PDB file of C-alpha atoms in Angstrom:
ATOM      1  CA  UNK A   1    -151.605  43.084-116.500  1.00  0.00           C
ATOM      2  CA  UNK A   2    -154.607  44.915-115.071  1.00  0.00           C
ATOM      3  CA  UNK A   3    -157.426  42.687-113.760  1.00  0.00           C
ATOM      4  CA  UNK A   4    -161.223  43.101-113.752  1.00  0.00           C
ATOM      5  CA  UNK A   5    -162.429  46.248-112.493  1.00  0.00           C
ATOM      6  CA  UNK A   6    -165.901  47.331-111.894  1.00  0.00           C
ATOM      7  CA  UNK A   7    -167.305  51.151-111.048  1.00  0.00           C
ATOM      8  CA  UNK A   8    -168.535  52.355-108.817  1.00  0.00           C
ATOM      9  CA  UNK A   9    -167.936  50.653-105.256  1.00  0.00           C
ATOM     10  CA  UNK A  10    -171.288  51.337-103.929  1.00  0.00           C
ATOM     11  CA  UNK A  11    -174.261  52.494-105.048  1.00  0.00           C
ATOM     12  CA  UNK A  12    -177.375  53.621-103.244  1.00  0.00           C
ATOM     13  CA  UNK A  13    -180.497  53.859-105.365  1.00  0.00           C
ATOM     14  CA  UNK A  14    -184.734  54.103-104.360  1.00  0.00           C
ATOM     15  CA  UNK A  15    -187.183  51.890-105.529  1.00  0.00           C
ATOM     16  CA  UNK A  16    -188.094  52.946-109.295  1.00  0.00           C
ATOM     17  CA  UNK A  17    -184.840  54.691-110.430  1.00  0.00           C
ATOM     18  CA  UNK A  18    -182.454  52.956-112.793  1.00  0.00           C
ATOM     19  CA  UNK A  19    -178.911  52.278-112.529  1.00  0.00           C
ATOM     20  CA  UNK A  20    -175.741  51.428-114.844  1.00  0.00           C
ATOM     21  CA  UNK A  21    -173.120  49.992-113.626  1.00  0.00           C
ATOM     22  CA  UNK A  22    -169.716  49.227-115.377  1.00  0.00           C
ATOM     23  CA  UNK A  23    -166.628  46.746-115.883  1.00  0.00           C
ATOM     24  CA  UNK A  24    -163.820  46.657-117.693  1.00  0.00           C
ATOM     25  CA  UNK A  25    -162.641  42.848-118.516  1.00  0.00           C
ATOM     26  CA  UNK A  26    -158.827  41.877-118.361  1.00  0.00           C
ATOM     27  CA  UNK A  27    -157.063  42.631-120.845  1.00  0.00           C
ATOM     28  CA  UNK A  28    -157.109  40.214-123.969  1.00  0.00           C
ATOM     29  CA  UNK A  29    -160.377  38.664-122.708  1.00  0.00           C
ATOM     30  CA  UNK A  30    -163.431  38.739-124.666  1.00  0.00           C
ATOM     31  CA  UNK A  31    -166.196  37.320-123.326  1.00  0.00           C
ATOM     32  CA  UNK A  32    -168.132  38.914-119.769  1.00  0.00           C
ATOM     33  CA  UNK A  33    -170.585  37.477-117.409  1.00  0.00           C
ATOM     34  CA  UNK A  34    -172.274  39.763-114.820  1.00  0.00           C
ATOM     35  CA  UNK A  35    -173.686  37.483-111.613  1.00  0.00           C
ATOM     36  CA  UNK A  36    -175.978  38.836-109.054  1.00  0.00           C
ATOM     37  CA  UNK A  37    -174.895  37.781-105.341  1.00  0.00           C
ATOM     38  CA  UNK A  38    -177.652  38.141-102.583  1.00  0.00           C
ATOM     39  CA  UNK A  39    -176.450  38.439 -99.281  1.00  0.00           C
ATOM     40  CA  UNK A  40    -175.563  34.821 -97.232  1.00  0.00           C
ATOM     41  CA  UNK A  41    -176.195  33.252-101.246  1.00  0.00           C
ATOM     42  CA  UNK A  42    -173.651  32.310-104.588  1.00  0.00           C
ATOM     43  CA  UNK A  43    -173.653  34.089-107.399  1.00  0.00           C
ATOM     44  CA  UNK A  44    -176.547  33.556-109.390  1.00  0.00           C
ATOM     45  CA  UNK A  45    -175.980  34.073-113.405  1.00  0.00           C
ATOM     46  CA  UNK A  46    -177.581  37.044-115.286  1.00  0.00           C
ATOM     47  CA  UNK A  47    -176.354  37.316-118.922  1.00  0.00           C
ATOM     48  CA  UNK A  48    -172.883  36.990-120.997  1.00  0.00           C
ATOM     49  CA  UNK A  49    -171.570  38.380-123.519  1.00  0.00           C
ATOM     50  CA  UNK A  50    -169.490  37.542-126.109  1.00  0.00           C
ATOM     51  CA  UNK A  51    -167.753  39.826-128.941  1.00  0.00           C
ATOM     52  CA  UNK A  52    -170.328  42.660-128.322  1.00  0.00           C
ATOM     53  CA  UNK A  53    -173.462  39.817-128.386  1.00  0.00           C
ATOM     54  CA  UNK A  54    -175.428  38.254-125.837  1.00  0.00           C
ATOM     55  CA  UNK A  55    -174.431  34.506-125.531  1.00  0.00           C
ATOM     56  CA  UNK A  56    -176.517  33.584-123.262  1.00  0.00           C
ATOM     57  CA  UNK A  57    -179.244  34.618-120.231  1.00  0.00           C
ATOM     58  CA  UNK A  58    -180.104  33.456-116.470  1.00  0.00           C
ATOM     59  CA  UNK A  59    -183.399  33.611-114.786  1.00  0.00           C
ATOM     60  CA  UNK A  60    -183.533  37.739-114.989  1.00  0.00           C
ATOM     61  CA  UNK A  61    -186.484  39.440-116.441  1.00  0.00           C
ATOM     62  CA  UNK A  62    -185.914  41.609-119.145  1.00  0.00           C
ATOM     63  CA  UNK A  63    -185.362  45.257-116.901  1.00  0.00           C
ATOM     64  CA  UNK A  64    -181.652  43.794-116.362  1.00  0.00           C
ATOM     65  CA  UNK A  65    -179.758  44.936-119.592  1.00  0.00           C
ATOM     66  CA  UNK A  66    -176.851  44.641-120.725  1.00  0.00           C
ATOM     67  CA  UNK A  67    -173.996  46.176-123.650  1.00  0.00           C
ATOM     68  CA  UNK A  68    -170.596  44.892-124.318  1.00  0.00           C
ATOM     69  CA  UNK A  69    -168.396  47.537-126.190  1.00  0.00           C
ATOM     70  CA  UNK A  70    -165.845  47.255-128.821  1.00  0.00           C
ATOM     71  CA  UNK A  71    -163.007  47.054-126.102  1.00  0.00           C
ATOM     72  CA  UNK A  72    -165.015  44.214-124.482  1.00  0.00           C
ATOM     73  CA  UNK A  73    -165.752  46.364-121.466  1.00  0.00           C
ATOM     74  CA  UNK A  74    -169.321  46.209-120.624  1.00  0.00           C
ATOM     75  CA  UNK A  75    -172.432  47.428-118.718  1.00  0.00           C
ATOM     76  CA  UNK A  76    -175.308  46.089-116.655  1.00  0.00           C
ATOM     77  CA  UNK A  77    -178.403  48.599-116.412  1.00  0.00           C
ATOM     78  CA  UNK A  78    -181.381  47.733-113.902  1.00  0.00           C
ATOM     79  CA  UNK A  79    -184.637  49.781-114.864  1.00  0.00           C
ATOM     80  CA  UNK A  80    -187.614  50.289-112.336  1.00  0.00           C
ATOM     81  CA  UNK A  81    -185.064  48.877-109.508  1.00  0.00           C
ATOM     82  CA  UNK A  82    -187.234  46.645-107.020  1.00  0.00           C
ATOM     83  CA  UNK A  83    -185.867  45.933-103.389  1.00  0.00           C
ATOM     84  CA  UNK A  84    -184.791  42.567-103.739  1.00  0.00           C
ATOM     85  CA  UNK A  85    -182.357  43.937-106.060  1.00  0.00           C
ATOM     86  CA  UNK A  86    -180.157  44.980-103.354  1.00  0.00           C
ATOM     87  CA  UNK A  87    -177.205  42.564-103.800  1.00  0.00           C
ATOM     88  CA  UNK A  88    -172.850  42.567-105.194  1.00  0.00           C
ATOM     89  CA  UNK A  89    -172.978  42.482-108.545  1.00  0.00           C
ATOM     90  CA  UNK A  90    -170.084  40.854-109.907  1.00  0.00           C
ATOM     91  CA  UNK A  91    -168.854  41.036-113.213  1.00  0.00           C
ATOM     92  CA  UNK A  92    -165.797  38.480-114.680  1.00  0.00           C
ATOM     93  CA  UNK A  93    -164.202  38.160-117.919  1.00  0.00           C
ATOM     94  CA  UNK A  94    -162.442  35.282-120.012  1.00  0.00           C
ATOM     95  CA  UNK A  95    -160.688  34.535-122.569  1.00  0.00           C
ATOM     96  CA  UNK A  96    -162.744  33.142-124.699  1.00  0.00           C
ATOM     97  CA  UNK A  97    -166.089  31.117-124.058  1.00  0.00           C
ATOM     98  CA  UNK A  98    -165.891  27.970-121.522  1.00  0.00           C
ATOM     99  CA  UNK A  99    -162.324  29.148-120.424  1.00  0.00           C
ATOM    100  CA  UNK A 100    -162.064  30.018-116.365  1.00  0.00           C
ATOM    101  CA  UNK A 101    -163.665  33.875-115.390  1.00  0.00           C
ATOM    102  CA  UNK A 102    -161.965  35.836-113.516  1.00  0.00           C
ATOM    103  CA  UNK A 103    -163.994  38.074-111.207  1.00  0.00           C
ATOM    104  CA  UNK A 104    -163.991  42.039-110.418  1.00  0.00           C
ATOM    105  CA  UNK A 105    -164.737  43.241-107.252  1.00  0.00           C
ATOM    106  CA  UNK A 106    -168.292  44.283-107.374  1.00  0.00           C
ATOM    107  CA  UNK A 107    -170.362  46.671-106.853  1.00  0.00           C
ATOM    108  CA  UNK A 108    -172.789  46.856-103.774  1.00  0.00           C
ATOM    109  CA  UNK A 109    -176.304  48.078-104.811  1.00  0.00           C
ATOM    110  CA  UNK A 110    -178.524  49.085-102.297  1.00  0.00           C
ATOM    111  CA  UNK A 111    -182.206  49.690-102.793  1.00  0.00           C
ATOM    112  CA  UNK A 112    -184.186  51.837-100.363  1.00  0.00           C
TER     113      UNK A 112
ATOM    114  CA  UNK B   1    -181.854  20.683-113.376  1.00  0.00           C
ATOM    115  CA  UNK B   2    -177.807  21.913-113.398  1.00  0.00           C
ATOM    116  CA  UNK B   3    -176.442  22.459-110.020  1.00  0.00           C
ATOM    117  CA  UNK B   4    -173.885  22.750-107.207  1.00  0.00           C
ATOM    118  CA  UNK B   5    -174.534  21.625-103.539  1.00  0.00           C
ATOM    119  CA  UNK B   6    -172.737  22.552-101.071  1.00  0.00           C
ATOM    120  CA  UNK B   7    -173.670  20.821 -97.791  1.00  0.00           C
ATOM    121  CA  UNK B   8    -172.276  22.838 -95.069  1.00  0.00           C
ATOM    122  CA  UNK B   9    -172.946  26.351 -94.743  1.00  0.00           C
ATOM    123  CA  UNK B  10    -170.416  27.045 -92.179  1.00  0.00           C
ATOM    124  CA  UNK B  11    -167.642  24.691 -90.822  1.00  0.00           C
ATOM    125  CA  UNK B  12    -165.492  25.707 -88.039  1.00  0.00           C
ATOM    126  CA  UNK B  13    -161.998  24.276 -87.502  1.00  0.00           C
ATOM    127  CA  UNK B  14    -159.324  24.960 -84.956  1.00  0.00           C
ATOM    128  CA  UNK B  15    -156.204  26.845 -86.637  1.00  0.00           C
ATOM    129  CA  UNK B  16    -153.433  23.664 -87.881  1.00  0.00           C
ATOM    130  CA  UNK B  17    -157.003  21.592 -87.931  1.00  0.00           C
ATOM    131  CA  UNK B  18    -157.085  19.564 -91.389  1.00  0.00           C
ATOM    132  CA  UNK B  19    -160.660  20.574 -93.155  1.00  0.00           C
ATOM    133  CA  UNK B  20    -162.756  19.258 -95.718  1.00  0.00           C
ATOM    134  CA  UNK B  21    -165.181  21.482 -97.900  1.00  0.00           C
ATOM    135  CA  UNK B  22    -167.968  19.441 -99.492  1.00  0.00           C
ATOM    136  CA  UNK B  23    -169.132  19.752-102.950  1.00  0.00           C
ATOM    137  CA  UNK B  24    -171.399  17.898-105.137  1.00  0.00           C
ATOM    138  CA  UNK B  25    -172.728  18.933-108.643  1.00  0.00           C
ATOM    139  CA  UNK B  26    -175.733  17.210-110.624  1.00  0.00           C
ATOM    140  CA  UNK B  27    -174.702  14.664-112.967  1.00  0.00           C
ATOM    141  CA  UNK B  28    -173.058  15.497-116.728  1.00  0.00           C
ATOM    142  CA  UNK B  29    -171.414  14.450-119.516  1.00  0.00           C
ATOM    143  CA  UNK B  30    -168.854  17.027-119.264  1.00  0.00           C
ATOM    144  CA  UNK B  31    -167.926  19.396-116.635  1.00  0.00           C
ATOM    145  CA  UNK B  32    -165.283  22.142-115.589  1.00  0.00           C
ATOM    146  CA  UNK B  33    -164.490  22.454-112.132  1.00  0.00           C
ATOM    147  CA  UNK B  34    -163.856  25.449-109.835  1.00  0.00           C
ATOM    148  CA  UNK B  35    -162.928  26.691-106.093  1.00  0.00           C
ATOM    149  CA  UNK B  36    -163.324  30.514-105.563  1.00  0.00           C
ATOM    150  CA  UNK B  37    -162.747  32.241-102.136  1.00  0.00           C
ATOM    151  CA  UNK B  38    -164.246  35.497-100.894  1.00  0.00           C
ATOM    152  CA  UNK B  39    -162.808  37.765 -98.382  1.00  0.00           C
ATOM    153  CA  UNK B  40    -165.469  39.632 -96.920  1.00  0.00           C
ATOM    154  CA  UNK B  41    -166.247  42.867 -98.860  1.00  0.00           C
ATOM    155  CA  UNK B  42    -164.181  41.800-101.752  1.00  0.00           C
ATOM    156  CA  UNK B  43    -164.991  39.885-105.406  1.00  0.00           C
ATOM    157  CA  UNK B  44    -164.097  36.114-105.888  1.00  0.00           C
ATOM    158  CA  UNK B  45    -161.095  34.836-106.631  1.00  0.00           C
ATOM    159  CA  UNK B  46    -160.234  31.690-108.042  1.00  0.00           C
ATOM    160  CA  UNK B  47    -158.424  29.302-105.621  1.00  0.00           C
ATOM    161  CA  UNK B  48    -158.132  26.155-108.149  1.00  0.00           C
ATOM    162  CA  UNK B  49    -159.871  24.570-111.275  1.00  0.00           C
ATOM    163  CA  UNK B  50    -159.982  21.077-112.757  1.00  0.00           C
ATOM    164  CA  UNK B  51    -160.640  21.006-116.842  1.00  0.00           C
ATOM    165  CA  UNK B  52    -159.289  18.096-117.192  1.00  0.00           C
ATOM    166  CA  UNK B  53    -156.189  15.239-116.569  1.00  0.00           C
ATOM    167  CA  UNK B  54    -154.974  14.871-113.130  1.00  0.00           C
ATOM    168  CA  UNK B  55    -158.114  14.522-110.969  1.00  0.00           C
ATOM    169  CA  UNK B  56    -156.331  15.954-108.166  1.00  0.00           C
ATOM    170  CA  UNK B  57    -155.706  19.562-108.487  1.00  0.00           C
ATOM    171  CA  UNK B  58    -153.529  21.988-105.675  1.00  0.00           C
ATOM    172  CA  UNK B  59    -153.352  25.825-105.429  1.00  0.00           C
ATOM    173  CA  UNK B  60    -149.902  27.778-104.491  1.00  0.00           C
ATOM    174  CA  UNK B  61    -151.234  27.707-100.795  1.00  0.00           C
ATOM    175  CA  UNK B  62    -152.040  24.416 -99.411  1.00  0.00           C
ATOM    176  CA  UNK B  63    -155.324  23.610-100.770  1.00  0.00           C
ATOM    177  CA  UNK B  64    -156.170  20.394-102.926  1.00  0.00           C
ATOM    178  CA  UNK B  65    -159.308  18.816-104.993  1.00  0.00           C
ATOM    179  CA  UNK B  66    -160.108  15.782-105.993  1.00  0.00           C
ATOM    180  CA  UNK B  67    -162.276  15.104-108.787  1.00  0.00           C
ATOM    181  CA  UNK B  68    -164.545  12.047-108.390  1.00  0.00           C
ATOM    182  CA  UNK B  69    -166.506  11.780-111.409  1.00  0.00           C
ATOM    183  CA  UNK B  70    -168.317   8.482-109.761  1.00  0.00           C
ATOM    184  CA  UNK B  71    -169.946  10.389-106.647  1.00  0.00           C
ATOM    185  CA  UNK B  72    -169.787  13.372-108.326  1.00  0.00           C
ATOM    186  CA  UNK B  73    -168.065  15.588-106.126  1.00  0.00           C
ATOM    187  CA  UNK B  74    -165.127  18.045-106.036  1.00  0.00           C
ATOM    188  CA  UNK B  75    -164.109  18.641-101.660  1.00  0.00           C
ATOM    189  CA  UNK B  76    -161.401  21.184-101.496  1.00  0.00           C
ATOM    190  CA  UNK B  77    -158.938  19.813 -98.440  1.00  0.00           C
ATOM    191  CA  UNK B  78    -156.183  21.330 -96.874  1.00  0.00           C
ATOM    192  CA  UNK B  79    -154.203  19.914 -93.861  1.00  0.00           C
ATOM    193  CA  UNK B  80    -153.311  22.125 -91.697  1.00  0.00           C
ATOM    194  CA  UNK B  81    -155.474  25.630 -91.642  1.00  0.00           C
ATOM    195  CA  UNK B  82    -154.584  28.990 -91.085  1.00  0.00           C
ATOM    196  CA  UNK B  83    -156.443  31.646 -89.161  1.00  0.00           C
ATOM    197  CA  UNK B  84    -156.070  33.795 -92.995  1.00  0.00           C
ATOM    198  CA  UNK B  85    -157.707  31.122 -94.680  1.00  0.00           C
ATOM    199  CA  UNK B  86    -161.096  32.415 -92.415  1.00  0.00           C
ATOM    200  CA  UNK B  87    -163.038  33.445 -95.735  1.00  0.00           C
ATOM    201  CA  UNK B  88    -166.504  32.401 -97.859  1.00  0.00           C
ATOM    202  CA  UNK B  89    -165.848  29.489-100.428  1.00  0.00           C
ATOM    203  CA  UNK B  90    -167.843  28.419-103.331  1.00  0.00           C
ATOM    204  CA  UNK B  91    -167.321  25.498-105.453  1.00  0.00           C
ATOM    205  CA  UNK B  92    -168.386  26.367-108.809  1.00  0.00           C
ATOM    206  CA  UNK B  93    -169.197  24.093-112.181  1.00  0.00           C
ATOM    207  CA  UNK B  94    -169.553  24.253-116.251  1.00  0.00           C
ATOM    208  CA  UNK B  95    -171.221  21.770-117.028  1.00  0.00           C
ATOM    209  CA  UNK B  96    -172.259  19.774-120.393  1.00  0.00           C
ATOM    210  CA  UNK B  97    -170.577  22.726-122.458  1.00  0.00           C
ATOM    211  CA  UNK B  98    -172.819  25.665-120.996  1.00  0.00           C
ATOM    212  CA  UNK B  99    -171.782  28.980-120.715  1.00  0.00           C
ATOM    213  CA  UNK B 100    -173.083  29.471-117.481  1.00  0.00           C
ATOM    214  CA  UNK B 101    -170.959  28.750-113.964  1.00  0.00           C
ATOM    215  CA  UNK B 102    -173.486  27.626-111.866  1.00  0.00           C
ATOM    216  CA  UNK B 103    -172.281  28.478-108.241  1.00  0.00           C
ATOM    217  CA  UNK B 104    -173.314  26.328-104.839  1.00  0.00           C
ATOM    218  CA  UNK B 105    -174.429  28.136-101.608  1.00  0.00           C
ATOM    219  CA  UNK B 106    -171.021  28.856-100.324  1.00  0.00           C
ATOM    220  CA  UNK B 107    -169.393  27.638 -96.880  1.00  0.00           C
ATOM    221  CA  UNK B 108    -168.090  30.032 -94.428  1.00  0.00           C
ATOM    222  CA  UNK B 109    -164.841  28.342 -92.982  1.00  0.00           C
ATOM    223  CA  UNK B 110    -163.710  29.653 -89.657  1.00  0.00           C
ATOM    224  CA  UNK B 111    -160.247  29.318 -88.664  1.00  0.00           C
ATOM    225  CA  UNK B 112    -160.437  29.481 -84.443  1.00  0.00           C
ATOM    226  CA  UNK B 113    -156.919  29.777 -82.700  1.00  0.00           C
TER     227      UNK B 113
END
């Protein structure tokens, strides 16, 4: 059974661009959450979604974006990236809603 | 407000040392548990979860929580620590049927030989 994965690794982006980034849940699950983690902080919650819909949103303004395909896998976009967007983003899939996530490995955004 | 507190940012322990982990979430009707460790440079991964039943819950390697719905709180123990179990830890709730898993701070344990 293949777990979460997320592409790329590591990204390095200037202030202004855009970025996508990509995971692919485990297999069977349907529902993703994408969490941005700040260095020295916990994850702190930026959307879900569940069967290609957004369930639900954090305290992220509206340039974080997000799409959930067909085959669950989804995407995370950042327009007019800022500095304090530097952070992991982590991305972790479920089952179905309120069941335990499972987390990829990130992806390490850097903002110059 | 929803939330996780975890007291201790860092706790340092001498390797066979027992250690405690403190964690405290906000008060709920209902709430899901959860312990996730993170190796430096790497994702989260779960270490153990309490949805319900036993309030005492143990993962493969050593580790134990104890659900204690009157203070609140859900410490991760283990009795005798490794230098491998040197790593970030945060304690993690769903609470009152959200869809969001609010995360505390995160406490660095250090395992010292």
């Amino acid at each position: 059974e293949t777990g979460v994965t997320q592409s790329p690794t590591h990204l390095i982006k200037t202030r202004g661009q855009q970025v996508t980034l990509r995971c692919s849940s485990q297999s069977g699950h349907n529902t993703v959450s994408w969490y941005q983690q700040a260095l020295g902080q916990g994850p702190q919650f930026i959307f879900q979604y569940y069967r290609e819909e957004e369930n639900g949103r954090g305290n992220f303004p509206p340039r974080f974006s997000g799409l959930q395909f067909p085959n669950y896998s989804s995407e995370l976009n950042v327009n007019a990236l800022e500095l304090d967007d530097s952070a992991l983003y982590l991305c972790a899939s479920s089952l179905e809603l309120y069941n335990e996530q499972f987390f990829g490995p990130g992806t390490r955004l850097t903002v110059l | 407000a929803q939330s996780v507190t975890q007291l201790d940012s860092q706790v340092p322990v001498f390797e066979e040392a027992p250690v405690e982990l403190r964690c405290n979430y906000s008060s709920s009707v209902s709430v899901y548990l959860f312990w996730y460790v993170q190796y430096p440079n790497q994702g989260l991964q779960l270490l153990l979860k309490y949805l319900s039943g036993s309030t005492l819950v143990e993962s493969i390697n050593g580790f134990e929580a104890e659900f204690n719905k009157s203070q609140t709180s859900f410490h991760l123990r283990k009795p005798s620590v490794h230098i491998s179990d040197t790593a970030e830890y945060f304690c993690a709730a769903l609470m009152d049927s959200s869809y969001k898993l609010i995360f505390g701070s995160g406490t660095r344990l250090l395992v010292r030989p």
